XYZ file of N, CA and C in Angstrom:
498
model
N 2.029 41.208 -100.710
C 1.564 40.732 -99.201
C 0.237 40.982 -99.370
N -0.317 39.795 -100.196
C -2.338 40.313 -100.292
C -2.577 39.809 -98.757
N -4.086 39.576 -98.499
C -4.191 39.677 -97.154
C -4.681 37.887 -97.135
N -5.824 38.191 -97.850
C -6.770 36.184 -98.419
C -7.246 36.834 -98.815
N -7.623 35.987 -100.072
C -8.214 35.374 -101.193
C -9.424 34.539 -100.447
N -9.071 33.750 -99.351
C -9.958 32.027 -99.259
C -10.152 32.330 -97.863
N -10.506 32.055 -97.175
C -10.808 31.980 -96.048
C -10.416 30.750 -94.984
N -9.905 31.054 -94.237
C -9.064 30.410 -93.350
C -10.176 29.116 -93.104
N -9.229 27.425 -93.736
C -9.195 26.320 -93.324
C -8.483 25.712 -92.500
N -9.096 24.237 -91.826
C -8.642 24.140 -90.391
C -8.127 22.668 -90.658
N -6.613 21.873 -91.008
C -6.094 20.270 -90.537
C -5.580 19.593 -89.360
N -5.587 18.585 -89.678
C -4.862 17.595 -88.487
C -3.298 17.283 -89.168
N -2.381 17.593 -88.444
C -1.224 17.231 -89.586
C -0.722 15.175 -88.480
N -0.358 14.742 -89.765
C 0.309 13.655 -88.679
C 0.176 13.391 -87.403
N 1.475 14.526 -87.163
C 1.670 14.191 -85.648
C 0.315 15.018 -85.199
N -1.193 15.723 -85.529
C -2.014 14.704 -84.706
C -2.734 16.842 -84.050
N -1.284 18.101 -84.547
C -1.185 19.178 -84.572
C -2.210 19.863 -85.921
N -2.708 21.266 -85.213
C -3.271 21.570 -85.922
C -2.648 22.548 -86.772
N -3.360 22.697 -88.007
C -2.922 23.151 -89.999
C -3.328 24.241 -90.248
N -3.586 25.901 -90.162
C -3.846 26.362 -90.666
C -3.766 25.934 -92.323
N -4.899 26.493 -93.284
C -4.902 26.063 -94.681
C -5.858 27.920 -95.693
N -4.995 28.137 -96.094
C -4.881 29.063 -96.005
C -4.645 29.643 -97.972
N -5.741 29.712 -98.844
C -4.550 29.891 -100.014
C -4.010 28.553 -100.766
N -4.641 28.063 -100.532
C -3.333 26.470 -101.244
C -1.751 25.992 -100.195
N -1.849 26.517 -98.939
C -0.433 27.343 -98.486
C -0.915 26.358 -96.943
N -0.470 25.576 -96.426
C -0.055 24.887 -95.175
C 0.825 26.066 -94.339
N 0.074 26.331 -92.793
C 0.252 27.004 -92.158
C 0.676 25.543 -90.561
N 2.410 26.066 -90.174
C 2.159 25.079 -88.363
C 2.147 26.243 -87.595
N 1.211 26.416 -86.747
C 1.484 27.555 -85.158
C 2.809 26.558 -85.036
N 2.390 28.556 -83.946
C 3.866 29.235 -83.309
C 3.523 28.777 -82.040
N 4.492 28.494 -81.055
C 4.240 28.281 -79.124
C 3.545 29.850 -79.949
N 4.170 30.506 -79.782
C 3.957 32.124 -79.231
C 2.640 32.743 -79.258
N 1.500 33.386 -78.544
C 0.421 33.814 -78.367
C 0.839 35.097 -77.266
N 0.814 36.186 -78.162
C 0.293 36.842 -77.437
C -0.691 38.195 -77.935
N -1.059 38.836 -76.754
C -2.263 40.252 -77.515
C -2.875 39.813 -78.282
N -3.762 38.448 -77.487
C -5.105 37.401 -78.156
C -4.857 38.048 -79.945
N -3.339 37.164 -79.975
C -3.319 37.004 -81.333
C -2.699 35.328 -81.409
N -3.445 34.682 -82.810
C -2.101 33.407 -83.042
C -0.933 33.286 -83.525
N -0.470 32.463 -83.753
C 0.687 33.150 -85.055
C 0.584 31.636 -86.167
N 1.273 32.019 -87.282
C 0.785 30.874 -87.779
C 2.499 30.629 -88.369
N 3.341 29.765 -88.617
C 4.608 29.763 -90.370
C 4.530 29.151 -90.949
N 4.672 29.591 -92.693
C 4.411 28.373 -93.671
C 5.211 27.318 -93.040
N 3.934 26.414 -93.551
C 5.601 24.390 -93.260
C 6.597 24.476 -94.490
N 6.262 25.182 -95.694
C 7.336 25.103 -96.616
C 8.688 25.251 -95.356
N 9.210 24.441 -96.244
C 10.686 24.627 -95.947
C 11.412 25.964 -95.660
N 12.232 26.865 -95.826
C 12.659 28.148 -96.106
C 12.484 29.095 -96.657
N 10.810 29.052 -96.447
C 9.958 29.600 -96.209
C 9.756 30.246 -95.434
N 9.724 31.487 -94.638
C 9.489 32.304 -93.787
C 8.506 33.027 -93.668
N 7.029 32.729 -94.625
C 6.466 34.211 -94.665
C 4.948 33.544 -92.758
N 5.341 34.617 -92.067
C 4.203 34.633 -90.546
C 2.808 34.961 -91.411
N 1.818 34.394 -90.445
C -0.079 34.640 -90.740
C -0.620 35.051 -89.443
N -0.833 36.282 -89.195
C -1.268 36.456 -87.868
C -2.539 36.251 -87.351
N -3.303 35.473 -86.323
C -4.496 35.799 -86.375
C -5.179 36.276 -85.036
N -6.980 36.432 -85.049
C -7.566 36.269 -84.031
C -7.277 35.210 -83.353
N -7.920 35.364 -81.823
C -8.266 34.370 -81.118
C -9.263 32.963 -82.057
N -9.980 34.097 -82.781
C -11.441 33.171 -84.169
C -10.910 33.284 -84.642
N -10.104 33.392 -85.295
C -9.175 32.275 -86.537
C -9.843 33.235 -87.434
N -9.728 35.026 -87.206
C -9.819 35.344 -88.539
C -8.102 35.895 -88.513
N -7.655 36.430 -90.185
C -6.761 36.969 -90.563
C -6.727 37.728 -90.074
N -5.534 38.204 -89.844
C -5.506 39.586 -89.285
C -4.280 40.411 -90.218
N -3.420 39.255 -90.112
C -2.224 40.105 -91.276
C -1.519 38.524 -91.730
N -0.899 38.758 -93.227
C -0.142 38.377 -93.946
C 2.017 39.114 -93.696
N 3.144 38.711 -93.596
C 3.890 39.471 -93.159
C 4.168 39.379 -94.710
N 4.277 38.506 -95.331
C 5.139 38.967 -96.478
C 4.587 38.073 -98.111
N 5.347 38.098 -98.928
C 4.874 36.983 -99.775
C 5.654 35.570 -99.675
N 5.232 34.910 -100.702
C 5.683 33.399 -100.601
C 7.396 32.574 -101.264
N 7.464 32.281 -100.651
C 9.312 31.869 -101.734
C 8.982 31.295 -103.080
N 8.003 29.775 -102.973
C 7.140 29.682 -104.005
C 5.823 29.565 -103.988
N 5.508 28.016 -104.943
C 3.748 28.219 -105.598
C 2.572 26.747 -104.622
N 1.855 27.751 -103.865
C 0.878 27.028 -103.765
C 0.440 25.940 -104.225
N 0.571 24.354 -104.091
C 0.236 22.983 -103.944
C -1.453 22.883 -103.593
N -2.099 23.117 -104.280
C -3.741 22.384 -103.927
C -3.981 21.176 -103.812
N -2.904 19.925 -104.237
C -3.134 19.063 -104.682
C -2.812 18.685 -103.567
N -2.306 18.655 -103.168
C -1.260 19.033 -101.123
C -2.227 19.503 -100.384
N -3.048 19.659 -100.727
C -3.531 20.006 -99.888
C -5.507 18.870 -100.046
N -5.726 18.880 -100.467
C -6.750 17.974 -101.375
C -6.143 16.543 -100.939
N -4.599 16.121 -100.517
C -4.156 14.544 -100.310
C -4.623 14.745 -99.089
N -4.298 16.043 -98.425
C -3.612 16.356 -96.989
C -5.126 15.786 -96.389
N -6.724 16.061 -97.784
C -8.119 15.790 -96.561
C -8.764 14.494 -96.916
N -8.363 13.915 -98.145
C -8.468 12.669 -97.984
C -8.070 11.899 -97.095
N -6.792 12.249 -96.755
C -6.015 11.350 -95.989
C -6.485 11.422 -94.689
N -7.065 12.547 -94.008
C -7.810 12.675 -93.154
C -9.105 11.935 -93.002
N -9.384 12.289 -94.529
C -11.031 11.063 -94.624
C -10.964 9.588 -93.822
N -9.903 8.944 -94.049
C -9.520 7.669 -94.285
C -9.574 7.666 -92.845
N -8.399 8.355 -92.412
C -8.382 8.579 -91.383
C -9.211 7.680 -90.318
N -10.292 8.061 -90.745
C -11.132 9.089 -89.747
C -12.113 7.403 -90.439
N -12.019 7.613 -91.370
C -13.471 6.166 -91.686
C -12.985 5.316 -90.705
N -11.051 5.049 -91.481
C -11.135 3.870 -90.319
C -10.490 3.690 -88.919
N -11.142 4.733 -88.201
C -10.892 4.771 -86.478
C -12.398 4.354 -86.470
N -12.979 4.726 -86.778
C -14.847 5.069 -86.822
C -15.274 3.588 -87.351
N -15.198 2.631 -88.176
C -15.126 1.220 -89.344
C -14.682 0.375 -88.837
N -14.981 -0.388 -89.379
C -14.551 -2.017 -89.043
C -14.255 -2.366 -90.597
N -14.588 -1.702 -91.156
C -13.974 -1.843 -92.749
C -12.612 -2.104 -92.908
N -12.063 -3.040 -93.638
C -10.769 -2.757 -93.792
C -10.178 -1.544 -94.947
N -8.849 -1.288 -93.997
C -8.329 0.232 -94.425
C -7.827 0.256 -95.977
N -8.101 -1.124 -97.191
C -8.266 -0.656 -98.392
C -9.284 -0.692 -99.085
N -9.926 -1.497 -98.368
C -11.447 -0.570 -99.198
C -11.858 0.502 -98.718
N -11.944 0.972 -97.532
C -11.936 2.639 -97.046
C -11.263 3.598 -98.127
N -9.175 3.175 -98.370
C -9.565 3.316 -99.541
C -9.818 3.527 -100.919
N -9.488 2.740 -101.205
C -10.845 1.950 -102.588
C -11.838 3.560 -102.879
N -12.816 3.616 -101.792
C -13.985 3.755 -101.714
C -13.810 5.518 -101.473
N -13.130 5.751 -101.054
C -12.909 7.448 -100.641
C -12.083 7.758 -101.840
N -11.271 7.032 -103.193
C -10.975 7.303 -104.180
C -11.797 6.951 -105.183
N -12.701 6.314 -105.416
C -13.802 6.207 -105.996
C -14.925 7.667 -106.026
N -14.676 8.191 -104.612
C -16.173 9.219 -104.869
C -15.679 10.570 -104.043
N -13.600 10.985 -104.623
C -13.646 11.706 -104.273
C -13.117 12.684 -105.693
N -13.409 11.617 -106.437
C -13.219 12.274 -107.801
C -12.075 13.611 -108.376
N -11.387 12.698 -107.779
C -9.774 14.157 -107.821
C -9.501 14.088 -109.599
N -8.962 14.887 -109.579
C -8.111 15.846 -110.429
C -6.928 15.047 -110.969
N -6.341 14.452 -112.249
C -5.315 13.325 -112.234
C -3.802 13.602 -112.062
N -4.290 15.321 -111.319
C -2.747 15.924 -110.953
C -2.176 14.919 -109.274
N -3.264 14.637 -108.178
C -3.238 15.313 -106.993
C -3.637 13.399 -106.750
N -4.186 12.646 -108.105
C -4.400 11.030 -107.802
C -2.611 11.028 -108.125
N -1.636 11.407 -109.291
C -0.344 11.181 -109.116
C 0.266 11.245 -108.171
N 0.320 11.443 -107.632
C 1.253 12.050 -106.563
C 0.221 11.178 -105.240
N -0.624 10.280 -104.716
C -1.865 9.864 -103.630
C -0.590 8.318 -103.792
N -0.988 8.332 -102.360
C -0.083 7.174 -102.108
C -1.218 6.082 -102.129
N 0.237 4.502 -101.688
C -0.956 3.601 -102.117
C -1.545 2.933 -101.272
N -2.460 1.822 -101.321
C -3.226 1.711 -99.915
C -2.122 1.390 -98.649
N -1.467 0.187 -98.785
C 0.015 -0.223 -98.397
C 0.718 1.204 -97.585
N 1.418 2.074 -98.223
C 1.925 2.944 -97.635
C 0.089 3.568 -96.003
N -0.916 3.648 -96.599
C -1.191 4.550 -95.263
C -1.280 3.751 -93.907
N -1.807 2.053 -94.265
C -1.343 1.107 -93.858
C -0.408 1.375 -92.022
N 1.282 2.210 -92.723
C 2.571 1.786 -92.592
C 2.183 3.049 -91.062
N 1.348 3.831 -91.483
C 1.310 5.025 -90.679
C 1.201 4.636 -89.034
N 2.111 5.530 -88.727
C 2.044 5.040 -86.807
C 0.559 6.183 -86.802
N -0.128 6.798 -86.545
C -1.135 7.371 -85.377
C -2.359 6.011 -86.679
N -2.729 6.034 -87.806
C -3.731 4.469 -88.474
C -2.894 3.465 -87.624
N -2.139 2.600 -87.368
C -1.778 1.565 -86.411
C -2.314 2.164 -84.744
N -1.768 2.970 -83.930
C -2.151 3.664 -83.337
C -3.406 3.032 -82.297
N -3.748 3.506 -84.257
C -5.540 3.865 -83.419
C -7.017 3.155 -84.019
N -5.984 1.812 -84.667
C -6.874 0.894 -85.343
C -6.872 -0.538 -84.384
N -8.204 -1.120 -84.680
C -8.128 -2.130 -83.736
C -6.989 -3.473 -84.687
N -6.612 -4.140 -83.897
C -5.775 -4.921 -83.903
C -6.179 -5.623 -84.501
N -7.101 -6.366 -84.858
C -8.068 -7.062 -85.388
C -8.008 -6.621 -86.907
N -8.188 -5.552 -86.785
C -8.894 -5.010 -88.128
C -7.091 -5.263 -89.324
N -5.830 -5.192 -88.673
C -5.054 -4.714 -89.111
C -4.248 -6.363 -88.774
N -5.220 -6.902 -87.960
C -4.341 -8.334 -88.463
C -4.755 -9.313 -89.968
N -6.588 -8.292 -89.885
C -6.559 -9.419 -91.005
C -6.909 -8.772 -92.486
N -6.045 -7.348 -92.938
C -5.443 -7.015 -93.953
C -4.794 -7.068 -94.080
N -3.991 -7.991 -92.884
C -1.911 -8.502 -93.480
C -1.795 -9.666 -94.051
N -2.793 -10.588 -93.102
C -3.415 -11.842 -93.980
C -3.699 -11.868 -95.090
N -5.158 -10.793 -95.800
C -5.551 -11.282 -96.879
C -4.288 -10.770 -97.832
N -3.797 -9.374 -97.657
C -2.549 -9.452 -98.686
C -1.381 -9.690 -98.793
N -1.173 -10.370 -97.611
C 0.314 -11.760 -97.712
C 0.027 -12.416 -98.541
N 0.840 -13.075 -99.378
C 1.123 -14.326 -100.087
C 1.219 -15.582 -99.804
N 0.991 -15.849 -98.622
C 0.592 -16.921 -98.362
C 0.838 -18.131 -98.341
N 0.733 -19.252 -98.917
C -0.188 -20.518 -99.839
C -1.510 -20.690 -98.572
N -2.446 -20.983 -100.169
C -3.663 -21.655 -98.764
C -3.817 -22.152 -98.276
N -2.307 -23.263 -98.120
C -2.707 -24.138 -96.946
C -2.011 -23.648 -95.922
N -0.975 -22.483 -94.989
C -1.305 -22.311 -94.507
C -2.285 -20.583 -94.398
N -2.844 -20.249 -94.896
C -4.103 -19.434 -95.000
C -4.790 -20.430 -94.269
N -5.847 -21.932 -94.836
C -6.518 -22.228 -94.033
C -6.578 -22.413 -92.616
N -4.960 -22.524 -92.061
C -5.230 -23.045 -90.531
C -5.440 -21.577 -89.792
N -4.923 -20.258 -90.274
C -4.832 -19.506 -89.166
C -5.966 -19.131 -88.684
N -6.619 -18.880 -87.686
C -8.040 -17.715 -86.500
C -7.678 -16.587 -87.591
N -9.478 -16.756 -88.260
C -10.134 -15.690 -88.592
C -10.791 -14.166 -87.509
N -10.140 -13.168 -88.538
C -10.992 -12.430 -87.921
C -12.133 -11.900 -86.141
N -13.431 -12.988 -87.334
C -14.009 -12.695 -86.456
C -13.323 -14.778 -84.418
N -13.614 -14.885 -85.309
C -12.895 -15.873 -84.280
C -11.771 -14.803 -82.955
N -11.279 -14.659 -83.409
C -10.345 -13.464 -82.399
C -11.185 -13.181 -81.457
N -12.095 -12.473 -81.992
C -13.383 -11.771 -81.216
C -13.925 -12.605 -80.661
N -14.636 -13.469 -81.079
C -14.964 -13.632 -80.251
C -14.023 -14.434 -78.993
N -13.015 -15.173 -78.599
C -11.431 -14.980 -78.486
C -12.006 -13.970 -77.233
N -12.078 -13.165 -77.686
C -11.655 -11.496 -76.545
C -12.860 -11.418 -76.300
N -14.352 -11.598 -76.715
C -15.287 -11.549 -75.464
C -15.646 -11.948 -74.995
Protein backbone atom coordinates (compact mmCIF):
# COMPACT_ATOMS: atom_id res chain seq x y z
CA UNK A 1 0.00 0.00 0.00
CA UNK A 2 2.08 2.87 -1.23
CA UNK A 3 0.56 6.24 -0.53
CA UNK A 4 1.24 8.16 -3.74
CA UNK A 5 3.94 8.53 -6.29
CA UNK A 6 2.07 11.09 -8.34
CA UNK A 7 0.14 14.19 -7.52
CA UNK A 8 -3.60 13.59 -7.87
CA UNK A 9 -5.33 15.13 -10.87
CA UNK A 10 -8.93 15.24 -12.00
CA UNK A 11 -10.89 14.59 -15.18
CA UNK A 12 -14.57 14.63 -16.06
CA UNK A 13 -16.29 11.33 -16.90
CA UNK A 14 -18.60 10.85 -19.89
CA UNK A 15 -21.50 11.33 -17.47
CA UNK A 16 -20.11 14.64 -16.22
CA UNK A 17 -18.85 13.27 -12.88
CA UNK A 18 -15.48 14.05 -11.34
CA UNK A 19 -12.79 11.36 -11.62
CA UNK A 20 -9.64 11.24 -9.49
CA UNK A 21 -6.51 10.15 -11.36
CA UNK A 22 -3.77 8.82 -9.13
CA UNK A 23 -0.78 6.70 -10.23
CA UNK A 24 -2.38 6.20 -13.68
CA UNK A 25 -5.61 4.76 -12.24
CA UNK A 26 -9.12 6.26 -12.31
CA UNK A 27 -11.19 6.55 -9.14
CA UNK A 28 -14.84 7.54 -8.97
CA UNK A 29 -16.21 9.56 -6.09
CA UNK A 30 -18.37 7.86 -3.50
CA UNK A 31 -21.35 9.76 -2.16
CA UNK A 32 -20.41 9.44 1.50
CA UNK A 33 -18.37 12.30 2.89
CA UNK A 34 -17.60 12.62 6.55
CA UNK A 35 -15.08 14.17 8.93
CA UNK A 36 -13.59 16.45 6.31
CA UNK A 37 -12.82 13.56 3.94
CA UNK A 38 -13.86 12.45 0.47
CA UNK A 39 -13.86 8.80 -0.51
CA UNK A 40 -12.96 7.45 -3.95
CA UNK A 41 -13.13 3.87 -5.25
CA UNK A 42 -11.13 2.35 -8.10
CA UNK A 43 -13.16 2.42 -11.31
CA UNK A 44 -11.94 -1.00 -12.49
CA UNK A 45 -14.65 -3.61 -11.98
CA UNK A 46 -13.75 -6.06 -9.21
CA UNK A 47 -11.10 -3.81 -7.63
CA UNK A 48 -12.09 -2.40 -4.25
CA UNK A 49 -9.22 -0.03 -3.53
CA UNK A 50 -10.35 3.15 -1.80
CA UNK A 51 -8.55 6.48 -1.64
CA UNK A 52 -9.33 8.97 1.11
CA UNK A 53 -8.67 12.64 0.36
CA UNK A 54 -9.13 15.82 2.32
CA UNK A 55 -11.64 18.39 1.13
CA UNK A 56 -8.67 20.18 -0.46
CA UNK A 57 -7.84 17.03 -2.48
CA UNK A 58 -4.75 15.97 -0.55
CA UNK A 59 -4.39 12.18 -0.52
CA UNK A 60 -4.62 10.91 3.04
CA UNK A 61 -4.88 7.15 2.65
CA UNK A 62 -4.90 4.35 0.07
CA UNK A 63 -6.60 1.26 1.53
CA UNK A 64 -4.75 -1.61 -0.23
CA UNK A 65 -2.98 -2.65 -3.43
CA UNK A 66 -4.81 -2.99 -6.73
CA UNK A 67 -5.58 -6.38 -8.29
CA UNK A 68 -4.72 -5.02 -11.77
CA UNK A 69 -2.00 -3.02 -13.49
CA UNK A 70 -2.32 0.70 -14.25
CA UNK A 71 -2.99 1.68 -17.86
CA UNK A 72 -1.44 5.10 -18.55
CA UNK A 73 -2.72 5.00 -22.14
CA UNK A 74 -6.30 5.16 -20.79
CA UNK A 75 -5.46 8.40 -18.99
CA UNK A 76 -3.97 9.89 -22.16
CA UNK A 77 -7.00 8.77 -24.14
CA UNK A 78 -9.42 10.31 -21.64
CA UNK A 79 -7.47 13.59 -21.68
CA UNK A 80 -7.54 13.57 -25.49
CA UNK A 81 -11.30 12.96 -25.62
CA UNK A 82 -11.93 15.70 -23.06
CA UNK A 83 -9.86 18.15 -25.08
CA UNK A 84 -11.74 17.30 -28.30
CA UNK A 85 -15.10 17.70 -26.54
CA UNK A 86 -14.12 21.06 -25.04
CA UNK A 87 -13.00 22.37 -28.42
CA UNK A 88 -16.15 21.03 -30.11
CA UNK A 89 -18.32 22.95 -27.64
CA UNK A 90 -16.40 26.22 -28.06
CA UNK A 91 -15.61 26.22 -31.79
CA UNK A 92 -17.61 25.88 -34.97
CA UNK A 93 -14.89 23.77 -36.59
CA UNK A 94 -16.23 20.33 -37.62
CA UNK A 95 -15.55 17.67 -35.00
CA UNK A 96 -13.67 15.47 -37.45
CA UNK A 97 -11.28 18.35 -38.20
CA UNK A 98 -10.77 19.04 -34.47
CA UNK A 99 -10.09 15.33 -33.93
CA UNK A 100 -7.45 15.25 -36.68
CA UNK A 101 -5.73 18.41 -35.39
CA UNK A 102 -5.61 17.05 -31.84
CA UNK A 103 -4.22 13.67 -32.95
CA UNK A 104 -1.42 15.44 -34.82
CA UNK A 105 -0.60 17.85 -31.98
CA UNK A 106 -0.82 15.27 -29.17
CA UNK A 107 2.19 13.14 -30.22
CA UNK A 108 0.80 10.10 -28.41
CA UNK A 109 2.74 6.85 -28.18
CA UNK A 110 1.70 3.99 -30.52
CA UNK A 111 0.02 1.98 -27.74
CA UNK A 112 -2.36 4.89 -27.05
CA UNK A 113 -3.05 5.47 -30.74
CA UNK A 114 -3.93 1.78 -31.10
CA UNK A 115 -6.84 2.04 -28.65
CA UNK A 116 -8.01 5.47 -29.79
CA UNK A 117 -11.57 5.59 -31.14
CA UNK A 118 -12.25 6.74 -34.67
CA UNK A 119 -13.57 10.25 -35.19
CA UNK A 120 -16.98 8.85 -36.18
CA UNK A 121 -17.26 7.12 -32.80
CA UNK A 122 -16.79 10.45 -31.06
CA UNK A 123 -19.60 11.93 -33.14
CA UNK A 124 -21.98 9.32 -31.75
CA UNK A 125 -21.32 10.19 -28.12
CA UNK A 126 -24.35 11.56 -26.38
CA UNK A 127 -22.60 14.37 -24.51
CA UNK A 128 -21.15 15.77 -27.69
CA UNK A 129 -24.47 15.67 -29.54
CA UNK A 130 -26.26 17.41 -26.68
CA UNK A 131 -23.80 20.30 -26.47
CA UNK A 132 -22.80 20.68 -30.13
CA UNK A 133 -24.94 22.99 -32.24
CA UNK A 134 -27.33 21.14 -34.56
CA UNK A 135 -25.93 22.96 -37.60
CA UNK A 136 -22.44 21.59 -36.95
CA UNK A 137 -23.64 17.99 -36.62
CA UNK A 138 -25.88 18.35 -39.67
CA UNK A 139 -23.01 19.71 -41.79
CA UNK A 140 -20.65 16.90 -40.75
CA UNK A 141 -23.24 14.23 -41.44
CA UNK A 142 -23.89 15.68 -44.89
CA UNK A 143 -20.17 15.89 -45.67
CA UNK A 144 -19.42 12.38 -44.40
CA UNK A 145 -22.43 10.79 -46.10
CA UNK A 146 -22.07 8.86 -49.31
CA UNK A 147 -24.87 10.71 -51.09
CA UNK A 148 -24.69 11.23 -54.83
CA UNK A 149 -23.51 14.72 -55.92
CA UNK A 150 -26.97 15.56 -57.33
CA UNK A 151 -28.56 15.11 -53.89
CA UNK A 152 -25.82 17.07 -52.11
CA UNK A 153 -26.26 19.94 -54.59
CA UNK A 154 -29.88 20.54 -53.54
CA UNK A 155 -29.29 20.26 -49.76
CA UNK A 156 -28.98 23.57 -47.86
CA UNK A 157 -25.57 24.39 -46.48
CA UNK A 158 -24.97 25.28 -42.83
CA UNK A 159 -24.42 28.94 -43.67
CA UNK A 160 -27.90 29.06 -45.27
CA UNK A 161 -29.39 27.47 -42.16
CA UNK A 162 -27.61 30.06 -40.00
CA UNK A 163 -29.11 32.89 -42.08
CA UNK A 164 -32.59 31.45 -41.65
CA UNK A 165 -32.19 31.00 -37.88
CA UNK A 166 -30.89 34.53 -37.20
